[in-house]
Amino acid sequence: MPDLRNTSALKLESIRKTFGRVDALTSINLEVNAGEFLTILGPSGSGKTTLLRLIAGFVTPDSGRLAIFGKDMTMASAGKREIGMVFQHYALFPHLTVLENVMFPLEMRKHSRRDAADKASAALAAVRLDAFGDRYPKQLSGGQQQRVALARAVVFEPKLLLLDEPFSALDRRLRESMQREVKQLQASLNLTTIFITHDQEEALVMSDRIAVIDRGTIQQLGTPNEIYYHPRSITVAQFIGESNILEGTETPEGLRTSSGMLLRRASPSTSGRVLVRPEAIRITREPATGGATNQFKGKIASRTFVGGFTIYQVDVYGGDTLTVRCLADEGSMFEASQEVNLSIREADCRPVPQDAKDAGA
Amino acid sequence: MNLRFQATKARTSSLVLVSPALVLLGLLFFYPILLLFFTTLEGENIGNYAQVVNSGTSMQVFLNTLRIAAIVTVVDLVLAYPLAIYISRLSPAGKAIALFLVLIPLWTSQLVRTYAWMVLLGRQGPINNMLIWLGVIDAPIRLANSEFAVVAGMTHILLPYMLLPIYNSVSKIDNSLFDAARGLGAGAFSTFTRVLVPLSIQGVLAGVSLVLVLSLGVFIMPALLGGGRVPVIALLIEQQAGSFLNWAMAGTLSAILMVIVMITFLIIKFATRMFVRGRIDVAST
Ligand SMILES: Nc1ncnc2c1ncn2[C@@H]1O[C@H](COP(=O)(O)OP(=O)(O)OP(=O)(O)O)[C@@H](O)[C@H]1O
Ligand SMILES: [Mg+2]
């Protein structure tokens, strides 16, 4: 882990950007540490690409300040920022060979042709494409083009690496191997990286920290653990992972939902909402003994088998429908309309603060 | 294997589709050209060709024609390239309007446009009036009946032939390539020479060959705007055929012009081949 009080590689202060009447970004504050892998996660249209293009210098903010390693770059042109970027559709030059593509940023920096070719070959070797230097981008598969784009983005030793949903066009298996590859490259170069995705699993897997963005604002910034277990708003909770969100009134014993379920919690709260992750609910045939204080009886409404685990929808008697996720076990699966017992530990009933917009309403 | 078979089949069936056009072209175009060619050999054998090649004036006129065509082509290229880039960046509505404006001249008779230029460039014309009003000149100057007038008129008329192919290839380039180039450290000039030009060279060469070939044979502009001071080959041919009724000589000049056009065309074709050698389908990014 990089020292958090060390240099900040990127600092954004009160960045605003509007397109006509669309507020693409409203007051973005963000500090990225040197060597950090930060993911910007958000739904479609939330402003992720706009933010990344603004960092890269293709978009200038309406107001606010942007500094890279302490140097103000708010108005600097893209070429002056020394940022490597991997575009969503790779943006490889179709008229140049793979090697020439990777040499391009070096030639723009007046490296000699020899030197550029040597460095580019080394960068291609790092992404295991040294044998493909003479091909044209069209002659490569999607994953290979992606790796060329990656080599081109890092070959000139940029200060920051930006990736805009780089794996969205790849199939699952390829995506996972590319995730590993990018992570390894980033770690070996100790390169500060800002990564965009709308895939929450990808964000959790890859990041040192995640910034969840919605409607042009950063909703929460934190480590994957913090974001997953301590979401600061309903939006974040619902966006990351599966969630059961129960609302009700606070009583001295715990939260009582409008349907009558009582949820005891480890620490008191006044938020009126509780988040229970589906994998935190234990599902058993017999009532559980000891441990959990929150126990409910219910009936299986539906079952979905997803390979490694099974997802049940359970109608709690006189209560809500809960989503439960447990490891798949071929021998002991529950059938639809079977009666089951659910138990939830107090610590797994996590309070969720009201969203800012809800609090105002 | 299968793919090649399909390609052959497609080629055969498209040959069937174009055959009426081919027959028409053969009857109305190649047959008269053949006739014309035989006329030039009548009686004199290749004497007519020898006469042209040995005549200083004729060769002068050929060179002059080539020179004017080259000037017009270069001016059109310099005007059309930035314009094509500009139009390709417009909003869809802006593009439609701009392309419509570009096409209007193509729908107007060449004669009408030539007379419009005569009015514009006349002694009492708006350009002279404007220059006098601005104090650039004291008395009207001769703008019409000059090579300048011919070049201006031809440049105007042929501009769409340069613009449309260039626009076509420029607008096909993925915009993120320009961002990528800028982000990787290319300035405006490098982005132009290293990305834009190579990716639009086919359109540029198509435009150049169209304008060059068309301007070699233009007749109306030199006739009406040149005022007899701008000798080009089309005028010479008209003179031989119309005034001297020397059909053989007119045919000979035409045949030589045609060969020049074909050579020009082949050179550009060859250049295109060289520029895109090995490139994989550069045009369709
Ligand atoms: N050049 C532009 N002109 C006008 N509006 C724009 C422009 N670019 C983005 N927007 C708007 O700004 C908002 C944010 O767009 P942005 O592309 O940043 O979203 P995103 O988070 O990247 O979405 P996605 O996941 O779909 O790529 C959207 O409402 C979009 O319509
Ligand atoms: Mg986007």
XYZ file of C-alpha atoms and ligand atoms in Angstrom:
678
model
C 0.000 0.000 0.000
C 1.324 3.443 -0.871
C 1.707 5.913 1.941
C -1.570 7.831 1.939
C 0.011 11.036 3.152
C 2.628 10.932 0.435
C 2.414 12.901 -2.828
C -0.975 13.021 -4.440
C -0.641 11.989 -8.069
C -3.867 13.682 -9.042
C -5.947 16.255 -7.272
C -9.324 17.510 -8.434
C -10.934 20.442 -6.654
C -14.550 21.485 -7.183
C -14.562 20.385 -10.803
C -17.732 21.271 -12.693
C -18.684 20.534 -16.265
C -21.946 21.120 -18.080
C -22.872 20.295 -21.655
C -25.614 22.721 -22.597
C -28.251 21.988 -19.993
C -26.783 18.652 -18.858
C -24.766 18.786 -15.630
C -22.249 16.093 -16.481
C -20.082 16.742 -13.408
C -21.096 18.754 -10.354
C -18.346 19.658 -7.932
C -15.952 16.733 -8.076
C -13.301 16.558 -5.365
C -10.876 13.697 -5.630
C -7.342 12.942 -4.582
C -5.475 9.964 -5.999
C -2.268 8.805 -4.349
C 0.899 7.949 -6.224
C 0.973 4.306 -7.234
C -2.678 3.825 -6.386
C -5.200 1.880 -8.443
C -8.417 3.868 -8.271
C -11.623 2.765 -9.926
C -14.422 5.078 -10.890
C -17.603 3.066 -10.741
C -21.011 4.289 -11.773
C -24.060 3.610 -13.898
C -24.357 4.642 -17.542
C -24.504 8.392 -18.046
C -23.165 9.141 -14.564
C -20.243 11.154 -15.932
C -17.413 8.600 -15.819
C -16.124 9.196 -19.342
C -16.473 12.952 -18.968
C -14.380 12.818 -15.792
C -11.698 10.706 -17.442
C -11.571 12.899 -20.568
C -11.283 15.899 -18.302
C -8.316 14.362 -16.489
C -6.737 13.466 -19.846
C -7.191 17.005 -21.133
C -9.733 16.418 -23.894
C -12.375 18.354 -21.973
C -11.797 21.554 -20.014
C -13.806 22.106 -16.830
C -16.218 25.026 -16.443
C -14.679 25.680 -13.051
C -12.393 24.006 -10.573
C -8.767 22.998 -10.462
C -6.810 19.966 -11.548
C -3.253 19.206 -10.475
C -0.985 16.336 -11.485
C 1.829 15.606 -9.034
C 1.367 19.017 -7.513
C 1.469 20.908 -10.796
C -1.605 22.811 -11.925
C -2.761 21.324 -15.211
C -6.311 22.656 -15.391
C -5.696 24.315 -18.741
C -2.760 22.240 -20.010
C -3.214 20.499 -23.355
C -3.579 16.731 -23.462
C -0.084 16.210 -24.857
C 1.546 18.187 -22.038
C 0.032 16.079 -19.276
C 2.083 12.914 -19.838
C -0.946 10.676 -19.404
C -1.339 7.266 -21.008
C -4.885 6.441 -21.962
C -6.567 3.259 -23.116
C -9.730 4.083 -24.997
C -12.877 2.004 -24.835
C -12.517 0.982 -28.481
C -8.717 0.915 -28.326
C -8.204 3.772 -30.857
C -5.239 2.049 -32.467
C -4.001 3.688 -35.658
C -5.233 1.370 -38.422
C -2.573 2.499 -40.901
C 0.337 1.694 -38.598
C 1.643 -1.719 -37.608
C 1.450 -2.860 -34.013
C 5.071 -1.887 -33.474
C 4.607 1.502 -35.174
C 1.563 2.139 -32.981
C 3.595 1.569 -29.843
C 6.492 3.624 -31.238
C 4.195 6.575 -31.940
C 4.331 8.295 -28.524
C 8.120 7.833 -28.441
C 8.571 9.343 -31.890
C 6.427 12.286 -30.823
C 8.909 12.718 -27.987
C 11.786 12.821 -30.458
C 13.321 9.500 -29.509
C 15.554 8.125 -32.245
C 13.937 5.456 -34.395
C 16.223 2.781 -32.999
C 15.543 3.717 -29.421
C 11.801 3.957 -30.063
C 11.770 0.539 -31.731
C 13.716 -1.026 -28.842
C 11.469 0.447 -26.152
C 8.327 -0.414 -28.102
C 9.468 -4.002 -28.555
C 10.107 -4.257 -24.830
C 6.631 -2.887 -24.078
C 5.107 -5.381 -26.504
C 7.037 -8.169 -24.837
C 5.574 -7.088 -21.499
C 2.094 -7.788 -22.886
C 3.322 -10.958 -24.660
C 2.842 -9.552 -28.156
C 6.468 -9.286 -29.284
C 5.760 -11.711 -32.116
C 2.989 -9.509 -33.519
C 4.908 -6.286 -34.180
C 4.544 -6.454 -37.957
C 0.807 -7.010 -37.995
C -1.822 -4.368 -38.459
C -4.417 -3.813 -35.716
C -7.166 -5.286 -37.909
C -5.267 -8.584 -37.925
C -5.465 -8.977 -34.150
C -8.187 -10.267 -31.867
C -9.999 -7.909 -29.499
C -7.920 -8.957 -26.514
C -4.688 -8.552 -28.473
C -5.697 -5.087 -29.669
C -6.443 -4.243 -26.060
C -2.942 -5.274 -25.034
C -1.391 -3.215 -27.839
C -3.365 -0.211 -26.608
C -2.053 -0.908 -23.118
C 1.550 -1.167 -24.341
C 1.154 2.091 -26.278
C -0.261 3.823 -23.202
C 2.613 2.863 -20.885
C 5.613 2.799 -23.247
C 6.470 6.467 -22.678
C 6.409 6.106 -18.884
C 3.429 8.373 -18.289
C 2.622 9.896 -14.916
C -0.907 8.488 -14.949
C -2.620 5.648 -16.729
C -6.298 6.050 -17.574
C -8.523 3.242 -18.792
C -12.105 3.792 -19.956
C -14.105 0.573 -19.611
C -11.306 -1.268 -21.379
C -12.764 -4.747 -21.031
C -16.425 -4.127 -21.752
C -16.151 -5.646 -25.236
C -14.345 -8.788 -24.093
C -15.885 -12.082 -23.069
C -15.809 -13.108 -19.434
C -12.771 -15.375 -19.491
C -10.664 -12.956 -21.518
C -11.797 -10.134 -19.294
C -10.567 -11.911 -16.194
C -7.157 -12.614 -17.678
C -6.906 -8.987 -18.876
C -7.810 -7.808 -15.376
C -4.916 -9.792 -13.974
C -2.608 -8.560 -16.705
C -3.424 -4.899 -16.141
C -3.079 -5.311 -12.385
C 0.337 -6.954 -12.777
C 1.593 -4.344 -15.214
C 0.337 -1.545 -12.986
C 2.007 -3.036 -9.928
C 5.312 -3.733 -11.659
C 5.508 -0.181 -13.008
C 4.051 1.282 -9.792
C 1.877 3.367 -12.096
C -0.919 5.511 -10.719
C -3.978 4.197 -12.492
C -7.527 5.435 -12.874
C -9.855 2.830 -14.184
C -13.457 3.231 -15.279
C -16.041 0.515 -15.160
C -19.708 0.014 -14.586
C -19.031 -3.571 -13.509
C -19.022 -3.601 -9.698
C -17.359 -6.981 -9.455
C -14.470 -5.756 -11.610
C -14.180 -2.694 -9.390
C -14.028 -4.789 -6.222
C -11.447 -7.152 -7.691
C -9.003 -4.594 -9.062
C -9.001 -1.487 -6.944
C -7.082 -0.060 -4.032
C -9.947 2.384 -3.711
C -13.252 2.881 -5.480
C -15.041 6.140 -6.203
C -18.732 5.519 -6.754
C -20.117 8.203 -9.020
C -23.740 8.940 -9.770
C -25.403 11.882 -11.472
C -22.079 13.681 -11.784
C -21.129 13.504 -8.109
C -18.857 11.175 -6.186
C -21.212 9.392 -3.800
C -18.553 7.573 -1.838
C -14.813 7.061 -1.940
C -13.247 4.165 -0.093
C -11.591 0.774 -0.168
C -13.566 -2.102 -1.700
C -14.303 -3.362 1.837
C -15.603 -0.005 3.010
C -17.755 0.429 -0.046
C -19.179 -3.064 0.217
C -19.782 -3.273 3.932
C -20.318 0.353 4.861
C -22.127 2.019 1.987
C -22.946 5.561 2.898
C -26.133 5.724 0.867
C -28.834 3.545 -0.626
C -27.521 4.344 -4.103
C -24.105 2.954 -3.258
C -25.527 -0.040 -1.406
C -27.742 -0.969 -4.313
C -25.064 -0.415 -6.887
C -22.454 -2.594 -5.212
C -23.416 -6.227 -4.852
C -26.839 -7.630 -4.109
C -28.617 -6.144 -1.160
C -31.702 -6.454 1.017
C -32.697 -3.010 2.196
C -35.298 -2.957 4.950
C -37.020 0.214 6.072
C -39.013 0.845 9.200
C -39.158 2.676 12.493
C -36.497 2.667 15.168
C -37.416 1.052 18.481
C -35.208 0.501 21.538
C -34.687 -3.146 20.552
C -33.917 -2.479 16.905
C -35.530 -1.619 13.600
C -39.133 -2.713 13.143
C -40.152 -2.937 9.501
C -43.604 -1.864 8.391
C -44.367 -5.550 7.838
C -43.523 -6.309 11.468
C -40.054 -7.915 11.361
C -37.718 -6.855 14.139
C -34.040 -6.547 13.260
C -31.611 -6.224 16.156
C -28.307 -4.565 15.415
C -24.881 -4.550 16.976
C -24.821 -0.760 17.322
C -27.791 1.584 17.705
C -28.728 3.821 14.801
C -31.459 6.257 13.847
C -31.292 5.905 10.075
C -34.479 3.837 9.776
C -32.821 1.572 7.203
C -30.928 -1.634 7.417
C -28.790 -3.310 4.777
C -28.430 -7.074 4.854
C -26.179 -8.688 2.256
C -27.689 -11.882 0.809
C -24.678 -13.985 1.813
C -25.019 -12.822 5.446
C -28.311 -14.657 5.838
C -28.063 -18.265 6.959
C -30.724 -20.559 5.635
C -31.463 -23.842 7.466
C -34.135 -26.539 7.681
C -34.285 -26.503 11.500
C -34.247 -23.345 13.625
C -30.652 -22.312 14.221
C -29.381 -22.744 17.754
C -27.383 -20.066 19.528
C -25.498 -17.178 17.893
C -27.901 -15.228 15.767
C -30.553 -13.180 17.518
C -32.508 -12.357 14.388
C -34.465 -15.455 13.452
C -37.311 -15.692 10.950
C -39.426 -18.438 9.474
C -40.413 -18.295 5.844
C -41.161 -20.122 2.630
C -38.936 -20.455 -0.444
C -40.476 -18.386 -3.242
C -37.908 -19.180 -5.897
C -34.494 -20.701 -6.428
C -31.777 -19.734 -8.891
C -28.756 -21.950 -9.374
C -25.709 -19.941 -10.501
C -22.973 -22.542 -10.329
C -20.883 -21.792 -7.277
C -23.837 -20.728 -5.216
C -27.596 -20.704 -5.065
C -29.848 -17.675 -4.728
C -33.185 -18.046 -2.957
C -36.025 -15.591 -2.653
C -37.633 -16.267 0.716
C -41.044 -14.922 1.787
C -40.729 -14.305 5.531
C -44.005 -15.115 7.306
C -45.659 -11.813 8.109
C -42.705 -9.971 6.640
C -40.692 -8.979 3.583
C -39.169 -11.052 0.813
C -35.438 -11.517 1.372
C -32.759 -12.500 -1.096
C -30.485 -15.178 0.319
C -27.277 -16.420 -1.206
C -25.491 -19.526 -0.035
C -22.858 -21.899 -1.330
C -24.331 -24.476 -3.618
C -24.581 -27.957 -2.187
C -26.140 -30.482 -4.503
C -27.160 -32.736 -1.622
C -29.145 -30.170 0.333
C -30.969 -27.704 -1.856
C -34.288 -26.265 -0.820
C -37.315 -26.631 -3.031
C -39.880 -23.996 -3.886
C -42.537 -23.459 -1.131
C -40.437 -25.456 1.356
C -40.435 -24.004 4.884
C -37.049 -22.697 6.029
C -35.460 -20.841 8.915
C -33.403 -17.697 8.341
C -30.926 -16.263 10.793
C -28.993 -13.013 10.587
C -26.273 -11.951 13.000
C -26.692 -8.536 14.623
C -23.417 -7.334 13.146
C -24.646 -8.091 9.639
C -27.607 -5.708 9.965
C -25.863 -2.584 8.847
C -27.449 0.838 9.107
C -27.538 2.841 5.865
C -27.688 6.627 6.062
C -30.425 8.395 4.151
C -29.419 9.601 0.689
C -28.822 13.315 0.656
C -31.662 13.854 -1.800
C -34.073 11.782 0.324
C -33.149 13.666 3.479
C -34.128 16.902 1.782
C -37.443 15.606 0.536
C -12.362 -21.493 -50.073
C -16.062 -21.078 -49.743
C -15.576 -17.362 -49.385
C -13.616 -17.106 -52.603
C -16.273 -19.070 -54.402
C -18.905 -16.648 -53.184
C -16.788 -13.717 -54.242
C -16.459 -15.102 -57.770
C -20.154 -15.700 -57.923
C -20.858 -12.180 -56.757
C -18.512 -10.840 -59.406
C -20.204 -12.798 -62.182
C -23.670 -11.742 -61.170
C -22.637 -8.088 -60.902
C -21.143 -8.399 -64.391
C -24.569 -9.426 -65.626
C -26.086 -6.433 -63.868
C -23.748 -3.879 -65.451
C -23.778 -5.406 -68.924
C -26.467 -3.068 -70.363
C -24.363 -0.114 -69.246
C -21.266 -1.704 -70.764
C -22.999 -2.217 -74.104
C -24.251 1.372 -74.102
C -20.796 2.654 -73.225
C -19.239 0.545 -75.952
C -21.627 1.793 -78.628
C -21.752 5.460 -77.677
C -18.258 5.975 -76.352
C -15.635 3.502 -77.471
C -16.936 3.165 -81.043
C -16.766 6.923 -81.777
C -13.326 7.070 -80.184
C -12.192 4.300 -82.447
C -13.634 6.156 -85.457
C -11.863 9.302 -84.347
C -8.610 7.451 -84.055
C -8.921 6.121 -87.625
C -9.658 9.631 -88.907
C -6.341 10.834 -87.524
C -4.490 8.228 -89.579
C -6.357 8.876 -92.838
C -4.064 9.592 -95.760
C -1.279 10.967 -93.625
C -0.573 7.799 -91.628
C 1.150 9.116 -88.495
C 2.010 12.385 -90.221
C -0.532 14.311 -88.156
C 1.108 13.178 -84.931
C 4.542 14.118 -86.211
C 3.205 17.531 -87.160
C 1.841 18.158 -83.672
C 4.969 16.966 -81.926
C 7.183 19.073 -84.191
C 5.032 22.176 -83.876
C 6.291 24.482 -81.145
C 2.917 26.143 -80.648
C 0.998 22.932 -80.174
C 3.458 21.669 -77.604
C 3.303 25.080 -75.899
C -0.460 24.801 -75.677
C -0.233 21.300 -74.221
C 2.216 22.503 -71.575
C 0.023 25.508 -70.801
C -2.991 23.235 -70.398
C -1.081 21.006 -68.003
C 0.159 24.023 -66.049
C -3.328 25.490 -65.629
C -4.718 22.096 -64.668
C -1.978 21.724 -62.053
C -2.655 25.167 -60.595
C -6.398 24.532 -60.415
C -5.824 21.155 -58.777
C -3.458 22.531 -56.156
C -5.744 25.476 -55.333
C -8.754 23.183 -55.077
C -6.826 20.792 -52.839
C -5.740 23.606 -50.537
C -9.321 24.906 -50.353
C -11.096 21.571 -50.094
C -8.987 19.753 -47.490
C -9.615 22.136 -44.588
C -13.215 22.578 -45.688
C -13.778 18.819 -45.712
C -12.295 18.507 -42.220
C -14.448 21.392 -41.028
C -17.637 19.918 -42.476
C -16.882 16.497 -40.988
C -16.817 18.083 -37.522
C -20.233 19.775 -37.893
C -23.434 18.535 -36.310
C -25.532 16.252 -38.548
C -27.763 19.165 -39.540
C -24.743 21.372 -40.213
C -23.234 18.648 -42.395
C -26.419 18.331 -44.455
C -26.581 22.081 -45.069
C -22.886 22.362 -45.882
C -22.976 19.451 -48.324
C -26.085 20.909 -49.943
C -24.258 24.200 -50.470
C -21.332 22.296 -51.953
C -23.601 20.465 -54.357
C -25.533 23.493 -55.629
C -22.844 24.450 -58.169
C -23.046 20.936 -59.602
C -26.725 21.441 -60.359
C -26.159 24.758 -62.103
C -25.269 24.908 -65.786
C -21.586 25.504 -66.395
C -22.510 28.215 -68.871
C -24.566 30.082 -66.292
C -21.747 29.941 -63.789
C -19.244 31.100 -66.391
C -21.384 34.120 -67.236
C -21.717 34.809 -63.511
C -17.926 34.949 -63.313
C -17.819 37.284 -66.324
C -20.161 39.627 -64.477
C -18.192 39.347 -61.239
C -14.861 40.012 -62.917
C -16.057 42.649 -65.401
C -14.718 46.209 -65.508
C -17.920 47.457 -63.888
C -18.264 44.277 -61.853
C -18.567 44.052 -58.080
C -14.959 42.996 -57.533
C -13.532 45.992 -59.372
C -16.037 48.293 -57.640
C -15.112 46.905 -54.283
C -11.363 47.296 -54.889
C -11.877 50.906 -56.000
C -14.105 51.607 -53.001
C -11.460 50.123 -50.701
C -8.846 52.342 -52.383
C -6.711 49.413 -53.476
C -6.878 50.578 -57.089
C -7.785 53.893 -58.778
C -9.246 52.672 -62.040
C -10.891 49.369 -62.986
C -8.374 46.677 -63.840
C -8.734 43.832 -66.279
C -9.808 40.770 -64.320
C -11.800 38.963 -66.975
C -10.123 37.776 -70.175
C -7.083 36.594 -68.289
C -5.551 33.415 -67.003
C -6.543 34.524 -63.520
C -10.203 34.551 -64.577
C -9.914 31.099 -66.158
C -8.198 29.619 -63.099
C -10.718 31.235 -60.734
C -13.674 29.946 -62.703
C -12.283 26.429 -63.090
C -11.322 26.266 -59.421
C -14.864 27.151 -58.488
C -16.538 24.712 -60.842
C -14.299 21.791 -59.968
C -14.198 22.314 -56.199
C -16.989 19.807 -55.424
C -15.079 17.088 -57.285
C -12.196 17.630 -54.900
C -14.271 18.163 -51.800
C -16.628 15.203 -51.930
C -14.065 12.364 -52.092
C -11.923 14.019 -49.429
C -14.934 14.617 -47.207
C -15.967 11.028 -47.705
C -12.678 9.633 -46.433
C -12.153 12.218 -43.684
C -15.602 11.637 -42.219
C -14.942 7.911 -41.956
C -12.010 8.397 -39.572
C -12.801 7.483 -35.973
C -12.594 10.703 -33.936
C -10.984 8.961 -30.979
C -7.871 8.500 -33.147
C -7.297 12.256 -33.018
C -7.724 12.248 -29.245
C -5.345 9.311 -29.026
C -2.749 11.121 -31.141
C -3.021 14.294 -29.073
C -2.854 12.375 -25.816
C 0.239 10.521 -26.996
C 2.001 13.820 -27.579
C 1.324 14.669 -31.227
C 0.828 18.359 -31.952
C -1.590 19.668 -34.563
C 0.977 19.280 -37.337
C 1.982 15.720 -36.457
C -1.640 14.717 -36.021
C -2.269 16.050 -39.518
C 0.713 14.439 -41.212
C 0.859 11.180 -39.253
C -2.835 10.420 -38.768
C -5.183 12.515 -40.864
C -3.282 12.477 -44.154
C -2.476 8.756 -44.237
C -6.060 7.905 -43.346
C -7.562 10.178 -46.001
C -4.955 9.820 -48.751
C -7.236 7.700 -50.898
C -9.894 10.408 -50.908
C -7.273 13.068 -51.604
C -5.833 11.186 -54.564
C -9.314 10.469 -55.912
C -10.127 14.183 -55.717
C -6.815 15.142 -57.296
C -7.257 12.750 -60.200
C -10.830 13.904 -60.834
C -9.984 17.595 -60.828
C -6.783 17.151 -62.798
C -8.431 15.074 -65.501
C -11.501 17.280 -65.732
C -9.482 20.491 -65.875
C -7.365 19.158 -68.750
C -10.426 19.114 -70.992
C -12.374 22.175 -69.864
C -13.583 24.294 -72.786
C -16.173 26.867 -71.748
C -14.099 28.632 -69.101
C -11.002 29.295 -71.232
C -13.225 30.255 -74.158
C -15.397 32.763 -72.316
C -13.197 33.946 -69.445
C -9.866 33.739 -71.233
C -10.801 36.160 -73.987
C -8.461 34.410 -76.423
C -5.463 35.058 -74.212
C -5.417 31.668 -72.531
C -4.521 28.982 -75.032
C -5.535 25.541 -73.889
C -5.809 22.338 -75.840
C -9.625 22.265 -75.855
C -9.632 25.633 -77.661
C -7.079 24.400 -80.166
C -9.186 21.346 -80.940
C -12.302 23.473 -81.373
C -10.376 25.786 -83.709
C -9.128 22.926 -85.867
C -12.551 21.360 -86.100
C -14.723 24.481 -86.161
C -12.689 27.060 -88.077
C -10.286 25.052 -90.205
C -12.534 21.999 -90.624
C -9.360 19.979 -90.177
C -10.972 16.963 -88.578
C -7.860 14.849 -88.780
C -5.828 17.407 -86.849
C -8.619 17.920 -84.297
C -8.753 14.173 -83.836
C -4.998 13.937 -83.467
C -4.957 16.585 -80.756
C -7.860 14.842 -79.006
C -6.076 11.521 -79.115
C -2.926 13.048 -77.627
C -4.996 14.749 -74.916
C -6.635 11.440 -74.169
C -3.266 9.742 -73.801
C -2.096 12.510 -71.461
C -5.245 12.081 -69.371
C -4.714 8.352 -69.213
C -1.082 8.706 -68.204
C -2.041 11.207 -65.479
C -4.671 8.820 -64.260
C -2.266 5.889 -64.167
C 0.360 7.894 -62.283
C -2.169 8.770 -59.586
C -3.440 5.229 -59.491
C 0.108 4.052 -58.973
C 0.677 6.647 -56.254
C -2.455 5.462 -54.459
C -1.195 1.901 -54.632
C 2.139 2.996 -53.162
C 0.625 5.006 -50.330
C -1.662 2.269 -49.172
C 0.703 -0.603 -49.855
C 0.317 -3.288 -47.228
C -2.188 -1.231 -45.308
C -5.157 -3.243 -44.291
C -8.269 -1.619 -45.600
C -7.177 1.803 -44.425
C -10.264 3.615 -45.597
C -12.744 1.681 -43.478
C -11.516 2.332 -39.976
N -20.008 15.997 -25.743
C -21.174 15.974 -25.044
N -22.186 16.800 -25.370
C -23.331 16.785 -24.665
N -23.575 15.993 -23.627
C -22.612 15.142 -23.246
C -21.360 15.079 -23.932
N -20.601 14.140 -23.341
C -21.340 13.632 -22.333
N -22.550 14.235 -22.271
C -23.589 13.957 -21.271
O -23.008 13.986 -19.992
C -23.506 12.920 -19.186
C -22.383 12.024 -18.729
O -21.843 11.337 -19.854
P -20.621 10.334 -19.768
O -20.273 9.931 -21.147
O -19.546 10.951 -18.960
O -21.270 9.104 -18.975
P -20.633 7.690 -18.637
O -20.692 7.569 -17.163
O -19.314 7.546 -19.273
O -21.684 6.690 -19.277
P -21.424 5.264 -19.994
O -21.235 4.270 -18.887
O -22.703 5.034 -20.712
O -20.251 5.407 -20.890
C -24.544 12.204 -20.038
O -25.817 12.693 -19.694
C -24.187 12.575 -21.444
O -25.330 12.606 -22.256
Mg -18.476 6.224 -20.812
